[in-house]
């Protein structure tokens, strides 16, 4: 199995280089919008596109991924809200298990049902311990997952959850306050978790300004994901990418 994308993540982590990922929700874009986003992302040296959402209502997933692949060399990583969101045209797939919740379907059930289909896709599969952290208000992911988010001030629970995920063999940990979260994940939680795991740590949900992205990286995030704020102002791509890439050494 190919490990190209995962190796890029671990190589950057070893060099203390931070990555910036733009999250694209296929329901909210079209070819014209994608063309603009791609131009800005290429100019800003964005590291990855994440494509997916808790709900995907339109049929634009395959087209969206193909459009990105035709237009630039930025790798496309699927961030699926359900097993139907698999596109063979992407480079890799975050194989998410919701380890912060106790919903057996999202821990393992849906994986069992879709395993042959996912394998046949030929995608690089990156097992990911997905942790939904309380972001101050119900988000689509917290509702859809039917699982209680991890309390925002319980750093020790987050730490133990991430450690358990890593020891179970997960290759990435993704802590997410949910799209459009009122309160993004705190630096103290990121610090606590990042010190106890050695796999790359992805952080997203409610990050709306470059300063927050910078502080998250300083605290130990390896990849920053921004979706909502860029949907509102795509010029943020450049500022966010600059902020993330300016962090090279962890404090
Ligand atoms: C959501 O982590 C992502 O799953 C990104 O969140 O849309 O709030 O940037 P935003």
JSON list of N, CA and C in Angstrom, two decimals, residues 80-120:
[
{"chain": "A", "resi": 80, "resn": "UNK", "atom": "N", "xyz": [-14.13, 12.07, 5.09]},
{"chain": "A", "resi": 80, "resn": "UNK", "atom": "CA", "xyz": [-15.51, 11.65, 4.84]},
{"chain": "A", "resi": 80, "resn": "UNK", "atom": "C", "xyz": [-16.40, 11.73, 6.07]},
{"chain": "A", "resi": 81, "resn": "UNK", "atom": "N", "xyz": [-17.60, 12.24, 5.85]},
{"chain": "A", "resi": 81, "resn": "UNK", "atom": "CA", "xyz": [-18.60, 12.25, 6.91]},
{"chain": "A", "resi": 81, "resn": "UNK", "atom": "C", "xyz": [-19.38, 10.95, 6.95]},
{"chain": "A", "resi": 82, "resn": "UNK", "atom": "N", "xyz": [-19.25, 10.15, 5.89]},
{"chain": "A", "resi": 82, "resn": "UNK", "atom": "CA", "xyz": [-19.93, 8.86, 5.86]},
{"chain": "A", "resi": 82, "resn": "UNK", "atom": "C", "xyz": [-19.20, 7.99, 4.84]},
{"chain": "A", "resi": 83, "resn": "UNK", "atom": "N", "xyz": [-19.45, 6.66, 4.90]},
{"chain": "A", "resi": 83, "resn": "UNK", "atom": "CA", "xyz": [-18.73, 5.76, 3.98]},
{"chain": "A", "resi": 83, "resn": "UNK", "atom": "C", "xyz": [-19.05, 6.00, 2.51]},
{"chain": "A", "resi": 84, "resn": "UNK", "atom": "N", "xyz": [-20.10, 6.76, 2.22]},
{"chain": "A", "resi": 84, "resn": "UNK", "atom": "CA", "xyz": [-20.41, 7.03, 0.82]},
{"chain": "A", "resi": 84, "resn": "UNK", "atom": "C", "xyz": [-19.46, 8.06, 0.21]},
{"chain": "A", "resi": 85, "resn": "UNK", "atom": "N", "xyz": [-18.75, 8.75, 1.05]},
{"chain": "A", "resi": 85, "resn": "UNK", "atom": "CA", "xyz": [-17.89, 9.84, 0.55]},
{"chain": "A", "resi": 85, "resn": "UNK", "atom": "C", "xyz": [-16.48, 9.33, 0.20]},
{"chain": "A", "resi": 86, "resn": "UNK", "atom": "N", "xyz": [-16.43, 8.41, -0.73]},
{"chain": "A", "resi": 86, "resn": "UNK", "atom": "CA", "xyz": [-15.14, 7.87, -1.17]},
{"chain": "A", "resi": 86, "resn": "UNK", "atom": "C", "xyz": [-15.00, 8.20, -2.65]},
{"chain": "A", "resi": 87, "resn": "UNK", "atom": "N", "xyz": [-13.91, 8.86, -3.00]},
{"chain": "A", "resi": 87, "resn": "UNK", "atom": "CA", "xyz": [-13.66, 9.14, -4.40]},
{"chain": "A", "resi": 87, "resn": "UNK", "atom": "C", "xyz": [-12.29, 8.58, -4.75]},
{"chain": "A", "resi": 88, "resn": "UNK", "atom": "N", "xyz": [-12.27, 7.70, -5.73]},
{"chain": "A", "resi": 88, "resn": "UNK", "atom": "CA", "xyz": [-10.99, 7.05, -6.10]},
{"chain": "A", "resi": 88, "resn": "UNK", "atom": "C", "xyz": [-10.01, 8.05, -6.71]},
{"chain": "A", "resi": 89, "resn": "UNK", "atom": "N", "xyz": [-10.48, 9.23, -7.03]},
{"chain": "A", "resi": 89, "resn": "UNK", "atom": "CA", "xyz": [-9.61, 10.22, -7.67]},
{"chain": "A", "resi": 89, "resn": "UNK", "atom": "C", "xyz": [-8.72, 10.98, -6.68]},
{"chain": "A", "resi": 90, "resn": "UNK", "atom": "N", "xyz": [-9.01, 10.82, -5.38]},
{"chain": "A", "resi": 90, "resn": "UNK", "atom": "CA", "xyz": [-8.21, 11.54, -4.38]},
{"chain": "A", "resi": 90, "resn": "UNK", "atom": "C", "xyz": [-6.88, 10.82, -4.16]},
{"chain": "A", "resi": 91, "resn": "UNK", "atom": "N", "xyz": [-6.03, 11.42, -3.36]},
{"chain": "A", "resi": 91, "resn": "UNK", "atom": "CA", "xyz": [-4.73, 10.81, -3.05]},
{"chain": "A", "resi": 91, "resn": "UNK", "atom": "C", "xyz": [-4.81, 9.92, -1.82]},
{"chain": "A", "resi": 92, "resn": "UNK", "atom": "N", "xyz": [-5.60, 10.31, -0.86]},
{"chain": "A", "resi": 92, "resn": "UNK", "atom": "CA", "xyz": [-5.62, 9.56, 0.40]},
{"chain": "A", "resi": 92, "resn": "UNK", "atom": "C", "xyz": [-6.96, 9.78, 1.08]},
{"chain": "A", "resi": 93, "resn": "UNK", "atom": "N", "xyz": [-7.20, 8.97, 2.10]},
{"chain": "A", "resi": 93, "resn": "UNK", "atom": "CA", "xyz": [-8.46, 9.06, 2.83]},
{"chain": "A", "resi": 93, "resn": "UNK", "atom": "C", "xyz": [-8.19, 8.98, 4.32]},
{"chain": "A", "resi": 94, "resn": "UNK", "atom": "N", "xyz": [-8.76, 9.93, 5.06]},
{"chain": "A", "resi": 94, "resn": "UNK", "atom": "CA", "xyz": [-8.69, 9.83, 6.52]},
{"chain": "A", "resi": 94, "resn": "UNK", "atom": "C", "xyz": [-9.71, 8.76, 6.93]},
{"chain": "A", "resi": 95, "resn": "UNK", "atom": "N", "xyz": [-9.21, 7.65, 7.43]},
{"chain": "A", "resi": 95, "resn": "UNK", "atom": "CA", "xyz": [-10.09, 6.54, 7.82]},
{"chain": "A", "resi": 95, "resn": "UNK", "atom": "C", "xyz": [-10.43, 6.76, 9.28]},
{"chain": "A", "resi": 96, "resn": "UNK", "atom": "N", "xyz": [-11.54, 7.48, 9.48]},
{"chain": "A", "resi": 96, "resn": "UNK", "atom": "CA", "xyz": [-11.85, 8.05, 10.79]},
{"chain": "A", "resi": 96, "resn": "UNK", "atom": "C", "xyz": [-12.56, 7.06, 11.70]},
{"chain": "A", "resi": 97, "resn": "UNK", "atom": "N", "xyz": [-12.07, 6.96, 12.93]},
{"chain": "A", "resi": 97, "resn": "UNK", "atom": "CA", "xyz": [-12.83, 6.24, 13.95]},
{"chain": "A", "resi": 97, "resn": "UNK", "atom": "C", "xyz": [-13.06, 7.25, 15.08]},
{"chain": "A", "resi": 98, "resn": "UNK", "atom": "N", "xyz": [-14.32, 7.44, 15.43]},
{"chain": "A", "resi": 98, "resn": "UNK", "atom": "CA", "xyz": [-14.66, 8.50, 16.40]},
{"chain": "A", "resi": 98, "resn": "UNK", "atom": "C", "xyz": [-14.35, 8.01, 17.82]},
{"chain": "A", "resi": 99, "resn": "UNK", "atom": "N", "xyz": [-13.09, 8.17, 18.20]},
{"chain": "A", "resi": 99, "resn": "UNK", "atom": "CA", "xyz": [-12.64, 7.59, 19.48]},
{"chain": "A", "resi": 99, "resn": "UNK", "atom": "C", "xyz": [-13.05, 8.44, 20.69]},
{"chain": "A", "resi": 100, "resn": "UNK", "atom": "N", "xyz": [-13.52, 9.66, 20.45]},
{"chain": "A", "resi": 100, "resn": "UNK", "atom": "CA", "xyz": [-13.98, 10.47, 21.60]},
{"chain": "A", "resi": 100, "resn": "UNK", "atom": "C", "xyz": [-15.41, 10.09, 21.98]},
{"chain": "A", "resi": 101, "resn": "UNK", "atom": "N", "xyz": [-16.12, 9.39, 21.12]},
{"chain": "A", "resi": 101, "resn": "UNK", "atom": "CA", "xyz": [-17.52, 9.04, 21.38]},
{"chain": "A", "resi": 101, "resn": "UNK", "atom": "C", "xyz": [-17.67, 7.57, 21.73]},
{"chain": "A", "resi": 102, "resn": "UNK", "atom": "N", "xyz": [-18.88, 7.19, 22.01]},
{"chain": "A", "resi": 102, "resn": "UNK", "atom": "CA", "xyz": [-19.15, 5.79, 22.35]},
{"chain": "A", "resi": 102, "resn": "UNK", "atom": "C", "xyz": [-20.24, 5.24, 21.45]},
{"chain": "A", "resi": 103, "resn": "UNK", "atom": "N", "xyz": [-20.24, 5.75, 20.22]},
{"chain": "A", "resi": 103, "resn": "UNK", "atom": "CA", "xyz": [-21.18, 5.28, 19.22]},
{"chain": "A", "resi": 103, "resn": "UNK", "atom": "C", "xyz": [-20.47, 4.20, 18.40]},
{"chain": "A", "resi": 104, "resn": "UNK", "atom": "N", "xyz": [-20.87, 2.93, 18.65]},
{"chain": "A", "resi": 104, "resn": "UNK", "atom": "CA", "xyz": [-20.15, 1.80, 18.05]},
{"chain": "A", "resi": 104, "resn": "UNK", "atom": "C", "xyz": [-20.14, 1.87, 16.52]},
{"chain": "A", "resi": 105, "resn": "UNK", "atom": "N", "xyz": [-21.19, 2.45, 15.94]},
{"chain": "A", "resi": 105, "resn": "UNK", "atom": "CA", "xyz": [-21.24, 2.55, 14.49]},
{"chain": "A", "resi": 105, "resn": "UNK", "atom": "C", "xyz": [-20.08, 3.38, 13.93]},
{"chain": "A", "resi": 106, "resn": "UNK", "atom": "N", "xyz": [-19.77, 4.46, 14.66]},
{"chain": "A", "resi": 106, "resn": "UNK", "atom": "CA", "xyz": [-18.71, 5.34, 14.15]},
{"chain": "A", "resi": 106, "resn": "UNK", "atom": "C", "xyz": [-17.33, 4.94, 14.65]},
{"chain": "A", "resi": 107, "resn": "UNK", "atom": "N", "xyz": [-17.30, 4.05, 15.62]},
{"chain": "A", "resi": 107, "resn": "UNK", "atom": "CA", "xyz": [-16.01, 3.50, 16.05]},
{"chain": "A", "resi": 107, "resn": "UNK", "atom": "C", "xyz": [-15.56, 2.39, 15.10]},
{"chain": "A", "resi": 108, "resn": "UNK", "atom": "N", "xyz": [-16.50, 1.51, 14.71]},
{"chain": "A", "resi": 108, "resn": "UNK", "atom": "CA", "xyz": [-16.12, 0.35, 13.89]},
{"chain": "A", "resi": 108, "resn": "UNK", "atom": "C", "xyz": [-17.22, -0.13, 12.94]},
{"chain": "A", "resi": 109, "resn": "UNK", "atom": "N", "xyz": [-18.50, 0.13, 13.28]},
{"chain": "A", "resi": 109, "resn": "UNK", "atom": "CA", "xyz": [-19.61, -0.47, 12.51]},
{"chain": "A", "resi": 109, "resn": "UNK", "atom": "C", "xyz": [-19.60, -0.09, 11.05]},
{"chain": "A", "resi": 110, "resn": "UNK", "atom": "N", "xyz": [-19.51, 1.19, 10.76]},
{"chain": "A", "resi": 110, "resn": "UNK", "atom": "CA", "xyz": [-19.56, 1.64, 9.36]},
{"chain": "A", "resi": 110, "resn": "UNK", "atom": "C", "xyz": [-18.32, 1.19, 8.60]},
{"chain": "A", "resi": 111, "resn": "UNK", "atom": "N", "xyz": [-17.23, 1.01, 9.32]},
{"chain": "A", "resi": 111, "resn": "UNK", "atom": "CA", "xyz": [-15.99, 0.56, 8.68]},
{"chain": "A", "resi": 111, "resn": "UNK", "atom": "C", "xyz": [-16.14, -0.87, 8.17]},
{"chain": "A", "resi": 112, "resn": "UNK", "atom": "N", "xyz": [-16.79, -1.70, 9.00]},
{"chain": "A", "resi": 112, "resn": "UNK", "atom": "CA", "xyz": [-16.98, -3.10, 8.63]},
{"chain": "A", "resi": 112, "resn": "UNK", "atom": "C", "xyz": [-17.82, -3.17, 7.34]},
{"chain": "A", "resi": 113, "resn": "UNK", "atom": "N", "xyz": [-18.89, -2.40, 7.31]},
{"chain": "A", "resi": 113, "resn": "UNK", "atom": "CA", "xyz": [-19.80, -2.45, 6.17]},
{"chain": "A", "resi": 113, "resn": "UNK", "atom": "C", "xyz": [-19.12, -1.97, 4.88]},
{"chain": "A", "resi": 114, "resn": "UNK", "atom": "N", "xyz": [-18.23, -1.00, 5.00]},
{"chain": "A", "resi": 114, "resn": "UNK", "atom": "CA", "xyz": [-17.66, -0.39, 3.78]},
{"chain": "A", "resi": 114, "resn": "UNK", "atom": "C", "xyz": [-16.23, -0.84, 3.49]},
{"chain": "A", "resi": 115, "resn": "UNK", "atom": "N", "xyz": [-15.67, -1.74, 4.29]},
{"chain": "A", "resi": 115, "resn": "UNK", "atom": "CA", "xyz": [-14.25, -2.09, 4.14]},
{"chain": "A", "resi": 115, "resn": "UNK", "atom": "C", "xyz": [-13.86, -2.55, 2.72]},
{"chain": "A", "resi": 116, "resn": "UNK", "atom": "N", "xyz": [-14.59, -3.50, 2.11]},
{"chain": "A", "resi": 116, "resn": "UNK", "atom": "CA", "xyz": [-14.17, -3.94, 0.77]},
{"chain": "A", "resi": 116, "resn": "UNK", "atom": "C", "xyz": [-14.19, -2.79, -0.25]},
{"chain": "A", "resi": 117, "resn": "UNK", "atom": "N", "xyz": [-15.22, -1.97, -0.15]},
{"chain": "A", "resi": 117, "resn": "UNK", "atom": "CA", "xyz": [-15.39, -0.84, -1.06]},
{"chain": "A", "resi": 117, "resn": "UNK", "atom": "C", "xyz": [-14.24, 0.17, -0.89]},
{"chain": "A", "resi": 118, "resn": "UNK", "atom": "N", "xyz": [-13.91, 0.43, 0.36]},
{"chain": "A", "resi": 118, "resn": "UNK", "atom": "CA", "xyz": [-12.81, 1.38, 0.64]},
{"chain": "A", "resi": 118, "resn": "UNK", "atom": "C", "xyz": [-11.49, 0.82, 0.11]},
{"chain": "A", "resi": 119, "resn": "UNK", "atom": "N", "xyz": [-11.28, -0.46, 0.34]},
{"chain": "A", "resi": 119, "resn": "UNK", "atom": "CA", "xyz": [-10.02, -1.07, -0.10]},
{"chain": "A", "resi": 119, "resn": "UNK", "atom": "C", "xyz": [-9.90, -1.05, -1.63]},
{"chain": "A", "resi": 120, "resn": "UNK", "atom": "N", "xyz": [-11.02, -1.36, -2.29]},
{"chain": "A", "resi": 120, "resn": "UNK", "atom": "CA", "xyz": [-11.01, -1.38, -3.77]},
{"chain": "A", "resi": 120, "resn": "UNK", "atom": "C", "xyz": [-10.72, -0.02, -4.38]}
]
